[in-house]
Each structure stands twice: as structure tokens, then as C-alpha cells.
């Protein structure tokens, strides 16, 4: 898009310490023991808990996100979400490390979908521990037109009959905790009235990054080789109040994993490994 060409190539760097408390808090919120200590590997995708971009009240948009026009372009479409991404795990991040994240806008594209005009903004993030890049990822952000009708609420269904499956209850407490741990102010995740009346969702929206974190954790527990890459894409939103099935199965190159509510897949992902993968079972 010509009006936003000046944003392509923009870059910003921020440094943070991967302190244990934040990662352990998410582990406990998901039912774990929260026993990580300095020097332990940071669980995959827990780096999303760090590098907060905290804005004052006047620096926020009506949706609770940072106002447009700073690092990200001022796309005029009102609804924005994280559509998917691609992550390469080059070497482990460790709890207690000091890490610098450099973010660069690499592409801005306009498309037309079934719901109208869409604008995709791709941002690359490189995480450097002082000895080269440890994690490199691309995130696809999507801006959308106002909703014309409320989406139907999902209907609970039995867990799919697949090799790996877990069930998570994405209630309002879990969504609030994840929003707090990631400093994500987007109101669709904790403000039910806003989510339903302003963005026409049938309930609170389960964070895409939270679903991705659940999926990569399932794969890491189930495979007998390290995960080196994770490509994920949101297909349709998941909502609170209905069990979320976290599913997967091994492939020759890693695994295919997905979340599911009812009969619909919400997020789908491909897990890559450095060698042929097998099941730890």
C-alpha cells in the first residue's frame, strides 16, 4: 500500500531480562508447578511474556491496544488481530538471560476477503542474547472492517480421536491472566460487553498466542527430538465458555497440531524438528 510505504523497514529494539517469575506464573496458570529457575531453558514461546510496550492512557486506542501511528502504520480499519506467524528456534533462551529484541516491519499488503477489506502487516522479530540470534520470528497482524453480524457461538463436542489431545478450559480468569502477563490490553479478551457489542463476538476471544503456546508445548512434550520451528495460522476465533481441545499427531518432519472447539479448527500449526521425529510414547 503506497500510503504506508514509509513504514516498511522501520525498526525498533528493546532489551529485557527473562526473569523467572513471569514464565513460572504462566506455567502455574496452565496447571504446572512453576518451578523454573535461572539457567533453565525458557519454555517455547514464553518470550511473548516479555518486552512489554506499556503506554499511558492517552496512548491507547478504543480497543485497548496502543494507538496506531507509532511503530505500526495507522491503518484506518478498526479491528486488529494476530493472524499467525512463523518461528525459528535457533538455540534455547534461558531464564535469567538479558535479551534484545529487534522488530522490523517487512511487508504491508491489502487483500479482500469474505468479510471485506483486509490489511496484513508483517513484522519480523529477532531475539539476540549477545551471541547471535536465538529466536527469529515473523508475525502477521491483520486489520479488518467492522463486523456486519455477530459470529455464532461454538458448541461443545467430544474430543477428536487423535494421537495427542488435551482439554483446556479457556475461562475468563485464564484469559485475564494471560492478558496481564503479556500486557495485552485488547478488550476482546476480558471485556465481554465490548467484545460482544463493539466487535460482534459471541464471547471473550481466546488469545491466538495463548493457543500457539499450548500447541507448541503439546508437541514439545510428545516428540522425542527438539522443536526447531513452528508455523501457525488462525482459522477462526475460539471463545470462552466452551472446552478447547489441543490436538496433534507426529509427522516425518515434526508434527501437525491444532486447537478445536466443536467441529471447527481454530488454530492450525506445523511443528518442525531438526531430525525425523517420533513419538516419545
Short mmCIF file of C-alpha atoms in Angstrom, two decimals:
data_model
loop_
_atom_site.label_atom_id
_atom_site.label_comp_id
_atom_site.label_asym_id
_atom_site.label_seq_id
_atom_site.Cartn_x
_atom_site.Cartn_y
_atom_site.Cartn_z
CA UNK A 1 0.00 0.00 0.00
CA UNK A 2 1.64 3.20 -1.24
CA UNK A 3 0.39 5.37 1.63
CA UNK A 4 2.24 3.20 4.15
CA UNK A 5 5.43 2.50 2.20
CA UNK A 6 7.40 4.68 4.60
CA UNK A 7 6.64 2.20 7.39
CA UNK A 8 8.28 -0.74 5.61
CA UNK A 9 11.77 -1.18 7.02
CA UNK A 10 11.04 0.67 10.25
CA UNK A 11 12.83 -0.96 13.14
CA UNK A 12 12.92 -0.70 16.92
CA UNK A 13 14.93 -2.54 19.57
CA UNK A 14 14.15 -3.21 23.23
CA UNK A 15 16.07 -5.13 25.91
CA UNK A 16 14.54 -7.18 28.71
CA UNK A 17 15.54 -9.77 31.31
CA UNK A 18 13.80 -13.15 31.12
CA UNK A 19 13.08 -13.18 34.83
CA UNK A 20 11.66 -16.42 36.21
CA UNK A 21 8.50 -15.13 37.88
CA UNK A 22 6.65 -14.24 34.69
CA UNK A 23 7.25 -17.57 32.94
CA UNK A 24 6.52 -19.51 36.13
CA UNK A 25 3.27 -17.58 36.58
CA UNK A 26 2.03 -18.70 33.15
CA UNK A 27 3.09 -22.27 33.89
CA UNK A 28 1.06 -22.24 37.11
CA UNK A 29 -1.92 -20.61 35.36
CA UNK A 30 -1.89 -23.55 32.92
CA UNK A 31 -1.72 -26.15 35.71
CA UNK A 32 2.04 -26.59 36.05
CA UNK A 33 4.31 -26.25 39.07
CA UNK A 34 6.11 -23.05 38.08
CA UNK A 35 9.48 -24.37 39.16
CA UNK A 36 11.71 -22.73 36.52
CA UNK A 37 14.94 -21.22 37.83
CA UNK A 38 17.70 -19.09 36.37
CA UNK A 39 19.67 -21.02 33.77
CA UNK A 40 16.79 -23.33 32.84
CA UNK A 41 15.53 -23.21 29.24
CA UNK A 42 12.67 -20.77 28.75
CA UNK A 43 9.58 -22.76 27.65
CA UNK A 44 8.92 -22.31 23.94
CA UNK A 45 7.01 -19.12 23.06
CA UNK A 46 7.22 -17.83 26.63
CA UNK A 47 9.33 -15.00 25.20
CA UNK A 48 5.98 -13.42 24.31
CA UNK A 49 5.57 -12.66 28.05
CA UNK A 50 8.43 -10.15 27.93
CA UNK A 51 9.35 -6.91 26.11
CA UNK A 52 6.22 -5.09 27.29
CA UNK A 53 5.16 -1.97 25.40
CA UNK A 54 3.34 -0.10 28.15
CA UNK A 55 1.53 3.06 27.03
CA UNK A 56 -0.12 5.76 29.16
CA UNK A 57 -3.92 6.02 28.94
CA UNK A 58 -3.73 8.73 26.25
CA UNK A 59 -1.56 6.42 24.16
CA UNK A 60 -4.25 3.74 23.81
CA UNK A 61 -6.89 3.19 21.16
CA UNK A 62 -10.56 2.49 21.93
CA UNK A 63 -9.87 -1.24 21.70
CA UNK A 64 -7.20 -1.14 24.41
CA UNK A 65 -4.29 -1.64 22.03
CA UNK A 66 -1.57 1.02 21.73
CA UNK A 67 -2.88 3.77 19.45
CA UNK A 68 -1.99 3.44 15.77
CA UNK A 69 0.65 5.53 14.09
CA UNK A 70 3.68 4.79 16.26
CA UNK A 71 5.82 1.86 15.24
CA UNK A 72 2.89 0.26 13.39
CA UNK A 73 1.21 2.11 10.49
CA UNK A 74 -2.11 3.95 11.10
CA UNK A 75 -4.24 1.53 9.08
CA UNK A 76 -7.78 3.01 9.19
CA UNK A 77 -9.58 -0.34 9.61
CA UNK A 78 -10.85 -0.65 13.20
CA UNK A 79 -10.44 -4.34 14.09
CA UNK A 80 -6.98 -5.82 14.53
CA UNK A 81 -5.76 -9.27 15.49
CA UNK A 82 -2.73 -11.52 15.30
CA UNK A 83 -3.41 -13.79 12.30
CA UNK A 84 -0.43 -16.13 12.56
CA UNK A 85 3.30 -16.38 12.26
CA UNK A 86 6.45 -18.39 11.73
CA UNK A 87 9.04 -19.00 14.45
CA UNK A 88 12.53 -20.48 14.20
CA UNK A 89 14.16 -21.66 17.42
CA UNK A 90 17.89 -21.39 16.69
CA UNK A 91 19.10 -22.02 20.23
CA UNK A 92 17.41 -22.07 23.65
CA UNK A 93 16.66 -18.91 25.53
CA UNK A 94 17.47 -19.27 29.23
CA UNK A 95 15.63 -17.93 32.23
CA UNK A 96 17.57 -15.03 33.68
CA UNK A 97 19.19 -14.03 30.37
CA UNK A 98 19.27 -10.46 29.12
CA UNK A 99 17.83 -10.43 25.60
CA UNK A 100 17.49 -7.73 22.95
CA UNK A 101 14.54 -7.93 20.58
CA UNK A 102 14.76 -6.06 17.29
CA UNK A 103 11.45 -5.65 15.45
CA UNK A 104 11.24 -4.67 11.78
CA UNK A 105 8.20 -4.11 9.55
CA UNK A 106 8.84 -6.19 6.44
CA UNK A 107 5.57 -6.02 4.47
CA UNK A 108 2.18 -4.29 4.29
CA UNK A 109 -0.40 -5.82 1.96
CA UNK A 110 -4.06 -5.16 1.24
CA UNK A 111 -6.41 -8.03 0.37
CA UNK A 112 -10.13 -8.61 0.05
CA UNK A 113 -11.75 -11.49 1.91
CA UNK A 114 -15.24 -12.78 2.61
CA UNK A 115 -15.64 -10.14 5.35
CA UNK A 116 -14.38 -7.23 3.22
CA UNK A 117 -11.10 -5.35 3.06
CA UNK A 118 -8.11 -6.72 4.98
CA UNK A 119 -4.68 -5.22 5.56
CA UNK A 120 -1.84 -7.51 6.65
CA UNK A 121 1.25 -6.13 8.35
CA UNK A 122 4.21 -8.50 8.75
CA UNK A 123 6.75 -7.80 11.49
CA UNK A 124 10.00 -9.73 11.97
CA UNK A 125 11.35 -10.08 15.49
CA UNK A 126 14.93 -11.22 16.15
CA UNK A 127 15.94 -12.11 19.71
CA UNK A 128 19.67 -11.77 20.41
CA UNK A 129 21.32 -12.98 23.61
CA UNK A 130 24.64 -11.33 22.78
CA UNK A 131 25.96 -14.38 20.97
CA UNK A 132 23.83 -14.17 17.84
CA UNK A 133 20.14 -14.72 17.14
CA UNK A 134 18.43 -17.29 19.40
CA UNK A 135 14.85 -16.92 18.11
CA UNK A 136 13.67 -15.35 14.87
CA UNK A 137 10.02 -14.97 14.01
CA UNK A 138 7.58 -13.28 11.69
CA UNK A 139 4.17 -12.15 12.91
CA UNK A 140 1.24 -11.43 10.61
CA UNK A 141 -1.12 -8.79 12.01
CA UNK A 142 -4.47 -8.30 10.28
CA UNK A 143 -6.66 -5.20 10.25
CA UNK A 144 -10.32 -5.71 9.35
CA UNK A 145 -13.52 -3.79 8.67
CA UNK A 146 -16.28 -3.54 11.31
CA UNK A 147 -18.26 -6.73 11.81
CA UNK A 148 -21.59 -6.87 9.99
CA UNK A 149 -23.12 -9.62 12.17
CA UNK A 150 -22.25 -11.49 15.33
CA UNK A 151 -20.37 -14.74 14.85
CA UNK A 152 -22.16 -17.90 16.04
CA UNK A 153 -21.09 -19.28 19.39
CA UNK A 154 -19.22 -22.60 19.27
CA UNK A 155 -20.98 -25.74 20.51
CA UNK A 156 -19.17 -28.16 22.79
CA UNK A 157 -18.27 -31.54 21.27
CA UNK A 158 -16.25 -34.62 22.32
CA UNK A 159 -12.50 -34.51 21.90
CA UNK A 160 -11.26 -35.61 18.46
CA UNK A 161 -9.86 -39.13 18.24
CA UNK A 162 -6.21 -38.26 17.55
CA UNK A 163 -2.84 -39.37 18.92
CA UNK A 164 -2.30 -36.31 21.12
CA UNK A 165 -5.13 -34.45 22.75
CA UNK A 166 -5.66 -32.33 25.83
CA UNK A 167 -8.58 -30.24 27.02
CA UNK A 168 -8.25 -26.70 28.33
CA UNK A 169 -10.95 -24.59 29.93
CA UNK A 170 -10.42 -21.09 28.46
CA UNK A 171 -12.42 -19.28 31.13
CA UNK A 172 -12.35 -15.56 31.81
CA UNK A 173 -9.78 -16.00 34.61
CA UNK A 174 -7.24 -17.68 32.32
CA UNK A 175 -7.80 -15.07 29.60
CA UNK A 176 -7.38 -12.24 32.10
CA UNK A 177 -4.19 -13.78 33.48
CA UNK A 178 -2.67 -14.20 30.01
CA UNK A 179 -3.61 -10.63 29.10
CA UNK A 180 -1.91 -9.39 32.26
CA UNK A 181 1.23 -11.48 31.79
CA UNK A 182 1.67 -10.23 28.22
CA UNK A 183 0.48 -6.66 28.96
CA UNK A 184 -2.12 -7.15 26.22
CA UNK A 185 -4.83 -4.53 26.70
CA UNK A 186 -7.03 -5.70 23.82
CA UNK A 187 -10.51 -5.59 25.33
CA UNK A 188 -11.87 -8.55 23.35
CA UNK A 189 -10.06 -10.85 25.80
CA UNK A 190 -11.51 -9.56 29.11
CA UNK A 191 -14.27 -7.01 28.45
CA UNK A 192 -17.31 -9.09 27.49
CA UNK A 193 -19.58 -6.11 26.77
CA UNK A 194 -17.01 -4.58 24.42
CA UNK A 195 -16.28 -7.89 22.70
CA UNK A 196 -19.98 -8.52 22.01
CA UNK A 197 -21.33 -5.03 21.37
CA UNK A 198 -18.39 -3.41 19.57
CA UNK A 199 -16.72 -6.31 17.75
CA UNK A 200 -19.70 -8.70 17.43
CA UNK A 201 -18.08 -11.72 19.06
CA UNK A 202 -20.32 -14.18 20.97
CA UNK A 203 -17.98 -14.12 23.98
CA UNK A 204 -14.46 -13.38 25.10
CA UNK A 205 -11.86 -14.26 22.48
CA UNK A 206 -9.11 -16.74 23.36
CA UNK A 207 -5.73 -15.19 22.53
CA UNK A 208 -4.05 -16.54 19.43
CA UNK A 209 -0.63 -16.51 21.15
CA UNK A 210 -2.07 -18.47 24.08
CA UNK A 211 -3.36 -21.13 21.70
CA UNK A 212 0.02 -21.22 19.95
CA UNK A 213 1.78 -21.65 23.31
CA UNK A 214 -0.49 -24.56 24.22
CA UNK A 215 0.14 -26.19 20.84
CA UNK A 216 3.92 -25.94 20.85
CA UNK A 217 4.01 -27.20 24.46
CA UNK A 218 1.96 -30.26 23.46
CA UNK A 219 4.39 -31.00 20.63
CA UNK A 220 7.47 -30.48 22.82
CA UNK A 221 6.12 -32.95 25.40
CA UNK A 222 5.11 -35.52 22.80
CA UNK A 223 8.14 -35.59 20.50
CA UNK A 224 11.50 -37.18 21.27
CA UNK A 225 13.52 -34.54 19.40
CA UNK A 226 13.81 -30.76 19.91
CA UNK A 227 11.39 -28.41 18.18
CA UNK A 228 13.24 -26.08 15.80
CA UNK A 229 10.35 -24.34 14.05
CA UNK A 230 6.68 -23.53 14.49
CA UNK A 231 4.38 -22.09 11.81
CA UNK A 232 0.85 -21.23 12.90
CA UNK A 233 -2.26 -19.66 11.45
CA UNK A 234 -5.59 -18.66 12.99
CA UNK A 235 -8.57 -20.02 11.03
CA UNK A 236 -11.39 -18.76 13.24
CA UNK A 237 -11.64 -17.36 16.75
CA UNK A 238 -12.03 -19.50 19.85
CA UNK A 239 -14.18 -18.27 22.74
CA UNK A 240 -14.52 -18.72 26.47
CA UNK A 241 -17.21 -20.99 27.93
CA UNK A 242 -16.53 -23.96 25.62
CA UNK A 243 -13.76 -26.57 26.11
CA UNK A 244 -10.76 -26.01 23.86
CA UNK A 245 -9.23 -29.23 22.54
CA UNK A 246 -5.48 -29.06 21.95
CA UNK A 247 -4.67 -31.77 19.39
CA UNK A 248 -1.80 -33.13 17.35
CA UNK A 249 -0.02 -36.00 15.69
CA UNK A 250 3.55 -36.74 14.65
CA UNK A 251 4.73 -36.48 11.05
CA UNK A 252 8.02 -37.41 9.40
CA UNK A 253 9.32 -33.87 9.74
CA UNK A 254 7.77 -32.95 13.09
CA UNK A 255 4.07 -32.69 13.82
CA UNK A 256 0.75 -31.19 12.86
CA UNK A 257 -1.11 -29.58 15.76
CA UNK A 258 -4.32 -27.61 16.12
CA UNK A 259 -6.90 -26.27 18.56
CA UNK A 260 -10.54 -27.13 18.13
CA UNK A 261 -13.91 -26.11 19.60
CA UNK A 262 -16.82 -28.24 18.48
CA UNK A 263 -16.22 -29.41 14.92
CA UNK A 264 -14.19 -26.36 13.86
CA UNK A 265 -10.42 -25.95 13.97
CA UNK A 266 -9.41 -22.61 15.44
CA UNK A 267 -5.64 -22.51 15.04
CA UNK A 268 -3.57 -24.88 12.90
CA UNK A 269 0.20 -25.23 13.07
CA UNK A 270 3.15 -27.16 11.70
CA UNK A 271 5.97 -28.15 14.03
CA UNK A 272 9.44 -28.62 12.56
CA UNK A 273 12.32 -30.61 14.05
CA UNK A 274 15.96 -30.86 13.03
CA UNK A 275 15.76 -34.63 12.53
CA UNK A 276 13.00 -37.11 11.78
CA UNK A 277 10.55 -37.03 14.66
CA UNK A 278 8.93 -39.85 16.55
CA UNK A 279 6.59 -40.17 19.48
CA UNK A 280 8.07 -40.17 22.96
CA UNK A 281 5.44 -42.73 23.91
#
